[in-house]
Amino acid sequence: MPDAQFVIVGSNPRKESPVLNARIRKRWLKGDFKIALVGEKADLTYDYDYLGAGPDSLLRFIQDSKPFGKLLVIVGQGALSRPDGDVVLRVLGAGEKLRVVRALITGGSAI
């Protein structure tokens, strides 16, 4: 599994938040910044590792990952509005307990 530093779950920031997408791209262009995506494949204007489309893909990523210094996960409404959206949150909660997921943006800050 990729050693991503930034994981996008259930979101297409290029369409949902162009300013955020531009900032992600700016950081990616500086180099040494790995991005992973769980959800629908999309042209985000930068390279990313595609992990899959459901909570099982996210769980596999978390289980196979080593603890990171910094891992930012952005969770979009696409992940939360699915019938199994609660599973996505439980998987991310497990990642926090394992110290794999350090930061989680949801709720009022969800894209």
PDB file of C-alpha atoms in Angstrom:
ATOM      1  CA  MET A   1       0.000   0.000   0.000  1.00  0.00           C
ATOM      2  CA  PRO A   2       1.195   3.538  -0.652  1.00  0.00           C
ATOM      3  CA  ASP A   3       2.661   5.631   2.139  1.00  0.00           C
ATOM      4  CA  ALA A   4       0.325   8.547   1.581  1.00  0.00           C
ATOM      5  CA  GLN A   5       0.537  11.728   3.625  1.00  0.00           C
ATOM      6  CA  PHE A   6      -2.812  13.046   2.438  1.00  0.00           C
ATOM      7  CA  VAL A   7      -5.934  10.931   1.880  1.00  0.00           C
ATOM      8  CA  ILE A   8      -9.088  12.169   0.186  1.00  0.00           C
ATOM      9  CA  VAL A   9     -12.169  10.096   1.054  1.00  0.00           C
ATOM     10  CA  GLY A  10     -15.420  10.472  -0.879  1.00  0.00           C
ATOM     11  CA  SER A  11     -14.657  13.864  -2.347  1.00  0.00           C
ATOM     12  CA  ASN A  12     -13.644  15.548  -5.576  1.00  0.00           C
ATOM     13  CA  PRO A  13     -11.982  18.750  -4.393  1.00  0.00           C
ATOM     14  CA  ARG A  14     -11.529  19.955  -7.971  1.00  0.00           C
ATOM     15  CA  LYS A  15     -15.320  20.321  -8.288  1.00  0.00           C
ATOM     16  CA  GLU A  16     -16.364  20.716  -4.652  1.00  0.00           C
ATOM     17  CA  SER A  17     -13.642  23.066  -3.428  1.00  0.00           C
ATOM     18  CA  PRO A  18     -11.425  24.463  -6.214  1.00  0.00           C
ATOM     19  CA  VAL A  19      -9.408  26.653  -3.833  1.00  0.00           C
ATOM     20  CA  LEU A  20      -8.557  23.664  -1.636  1.00  0.00           C
ATOM     21  CA  ASN A  21      -7.682  21.647  -4.741  1.00  0.00           C
ATOM     22  CA  ALA A  22      -5.345  24.418  -5.909  1.00  0.00           C
ATOM     23  CA  ARG A  23      -3.588  24.394  -2.527  1.00  0.00           C
ATOM     24  CA  ILE A  24      -3.229  20.607  -2.625  1.00  0.00           C
ATOM     25  CA  ARG A  25      -1.777  20.883  -6.131  1.00  0.00           C
ATOM     26  CA  LYS A  26       0.612  23.647  -5.059  1.00  0.00           C
ATOM     27  CA  ARG A  27       1.933  21.452  -2.237  1.00  0.00           C
ATOM     28  CA  TRP A  28       2.141  18.424  -4.564  1.00  0.00           C
ATOM     29  CA  LEU A  29       4.174  20.424  -7.106  1.00  0.00           C
ATOM     30  CA  LYS A  30       6.811  21.138  -4.427  1.00  0.00           C
ATOM     31  CA  GLY A  31       7.473  17.384  -4.341  1.00  0.00           C
ATOM     32  CA  ASP A  32       7.744  14.683  -1.695  1.00  0.00           C
ATOM     33  CA  PHE A  33       3.987  14.707  -1.034  1.00  0.00           C
ATOM     34  CA  LYS A  34       2.008  11.527  -1.580  1.00  0.00           C
ATOM     35  CA  ILE A  35      -1.747  11.659  -2.045  1.00  0.00           C
ATOM     36  CA  ALA A  36      -4.249   8.789  -1.979  1.00  0.00           C
ATOM     37  CA  LEU A  37      -7.921   8.699  -2.969  1.00  0.00           C
ATOM     38  CA  VAL A  38     -10.795   6.526  -1.746  1.00  0.00           C
ATOM     39  CA  GLY A  39     -13.957   7.013  -3.780  1.00  0.00           C
ATOM     40  CA  GLU A  40     -14.684   7.813  -7.407  1.00  0.00           C
ATOM     41  CA  LYS A  41     -11.660   8.253  -9.632  1.00  0.00           C
ATOM     42  CA  ALA A  42     -11.341  11.828 -10.871  1.00  0.00           C
ATOM     43  CA  ASP A  43      -8.953  14.172 -12.663  1.00  0.00           C
ATOM     44  CA  LEU A  44      -7.718  16.240  -9.739  1.00  0.00           C
ATOM     45  CA  THR A  45      -4.800  17.927 -11.618  1.00  0.00           C
ATOM     46  CA  TYR A  46      -2.208  15.987  -9.587  1.00  0.00           C
ATOM     47  CA  ASP A  47      -1.171  12.357  -9.252  1.00  0.00           C
ATOM     48  CA  TYR A  48      -2.617  10.152  -6.541  1.00  0.00           C
ATOM     49  CA  ASP A  49      -2.723   6.493  -5.579  1.00  0.00           C
ATOM     50  CA  TYR A  50      -6.202   5.080  -6.026  1.00  0.00           C
ATOM     51  CA  LEU A  51      -7.079   2.867  -3.062  1.00  0.00           C
ATOM     52  CA  GLY A  52     -10.612   1.808  -4.039  1.00  0.00           C
ATOM     53  CA  ALA A  53     -14.182   2.944  -3.681  1.00  0.00           C
ATOM     54  CA  GLY A  54     -15.495   1.792  -0.312  1.00  0.00           C
ATOM     55  CA  PRO A  55     -14.832   1.585   3.406  1.00  0.00           C
ATOM     56  CA  ASP A  56     -13.136  -1.786   2.906  1.00  0.00           C
ATOM     57  CA  SER A  57     -10.434  -0.070   0.819  1.00  0.00           C
ATOM     58  CA  LEU A  58      -9.924   2.530   3.521  1.00  0.00           C
ATOM     59  CA  LEU A  59      -9.735  -0.149   6.212  1.00  0.00           C
ATOM     60  CA  ARG A  60      -7.146  -2.102   4.194  1.00  0.00           C
ATOM     61  CA  PHE A  61      -5.062   1.069   3.823  1.00  0.00           C
ATOM     62  CA  ILE A  62      -5.200   1.771   7.559  1.00  0.00           C
ATOM     63  CA  GLN A  63      -4.403  -1.823   8.534  1.00  0.00           C
ATOM     64  CA  ASP A  64      -1.453  -2.024   6.128  1.00  0.00           C
ATOM     65  CA  SER A  65      -0.047   1.390   7.052  1.00  0.00           C
ATOM     66  CA  LYS A  66       2.623   2.153   9.577  1.00  0.00           C
ATOM     67  CA  PRO A  67       2.067   5.051  11.969  1.00  0.00           C
ATOM     68  CA  PHE A  68       2.848   8.349  10.273  1.00  0.00           C
ATOM     69  CA  GLY A  69       4.236  11.571  11.587  1.00  0.00           C
ATOM     70  CA  LYS A  70       1.474  13.465   9.830  1.00  0.00           C
ATOM     71  CA  LEU A  71      -1.463  12.072   7.851  1.00  0.00           C
ATOM     72  CA  LEU A  72      -4.304  14.348   6.893  1.00  0.00           C
ATOM     73  CA  VAL A  73      -7.605  12.793   5.875  1.00  0.00           C
ATOM     74  CA  ILE A  74     -10.294  14.867   4.208  1.00  0.00           C
ATOM     75  CA  VAL A  75     -13.729  13.258   4.287  1.00  0.00           C
ATOM     76  CA  GLY A  76     -16.283  14.566   1.815  1.00  0.00           C
ATOM     77  CA  GLN A  77     -20.041  14.334   1.894  1.00  0.00           C
ATOM     78  CA  GLY A  78     -19.826  11.609  -0.769  1.00  0.00           C
ATOM     79  CA  ALA A  79     -18.424   9.251   1.860  1.00  0.00           C
ATOM     80  CA  LEU A  80     -20.773  10.316   4.632  1.00  0.00           C
ATOM     81  CA  SER A  81     -24.006  10.292   2.598  1.00  0.00           C
ATOM     82  CA  ARG A  82     -23.557   6.679   1.458  1.00  0.00           C
ATOM     83  CA  PRO A  83     -25.735   4.052   3.144  1.00  0.00           C
ATOM     84  CA  ASP A  84     -22.533   2.820   4.835  1.00  0.00           C
ATOM     85  CA  GLY A  85     -21.276   6.297   5.755  1.00  0.00           C
ATOM     86  CA  ASP A  86     -21.252   5.385   9.431  1.00  0.00           C
ATOM     87  CA  VAL A  87     -18.822   2.560   8.595  1.00  0.00           C
ATOM     88  CA  VAL A  88     -16.442   5.100   7.012  1.00  0.00           C
ATOM     89  CA  LEU A  89     -16.433   7.108  10.247  1.00  0.00           C
ATOM     90  CA  ARG A  90     -15.880   3.990  12.367  1.00  0.00           C
ATOM     91  CA  VAL A  91     -12.948   2.946  10.159  1.00  0.00           C
ATOM     92  CA  LEU A  92     -11.393   6.401  10.513  1.00  0.00           C
ATOM     93  CA  GLY A  93     -11.984   6.268  14.264  1.00  0.00           C
ATOM     94  CA  ALA A  94     -10.093   2.969  14.392  1.00  0.00           C
ATOM     95  CA  GLY A  95      -7.283   4.636  12.452  1.00  0.00           C
ATOM     96  CA  GLU A  96      -7.082   7.388  15.052  1.00  0.00           C
ATOM     97  CA  LYS A  97      -6.803   4.820  17.840  1.00  0.00           C
ATOM     98  CA  LEU A  98      -3.993   3.068  15.958  1.00  0.00           C
ATOM     99  CA  ARG A  99      -2.268   6.440  15.511  1.00  0.00           C
ATOM    100  CA  VAL A 100      -2.406   6.031  11.744  1.00  0.00           C
ATOM    101  CA  VAL A 101      -4.877   8.853  11.212  1.00  0.00           C
ATOM    102  CA  ARG A 102      -3.810  12.049  12.973  1.00  0.00           C
ATOM    103  CA  ALA A 103      -6.201  14.644  11.614  1.00  0.00           C
ATOM    104  CA  LEU A 104      -9.776  14.303  10.406  1.00  0.00           C
ATOM    105  CA  ILE A 105     -11.836  17.004   8.759  1.00  0.00           C
ATOM    106  CA  THR A 106     -15.570  16.334   8.932  1.00  0.00           C
ATOM    107  CA  GLY A 107     -18.752  17.939  10.141  1.00  0.00           C
ATOM    108  CA  GLY A 108     -18.810  21.691   9.565  1.00  0.00           C
ATOM    109  CA  SER A 109     -15.582  21.496   7.605  1.00  0.00           C
ATOM    110  CA  ALA A 110     -16.653  18.661   5.318  1.00  0.00           C
ATOM    111  CA  ILE A 111     -16.449  19.320   1.618  1.00  0.00           C
TER     112      ILE A 111
END
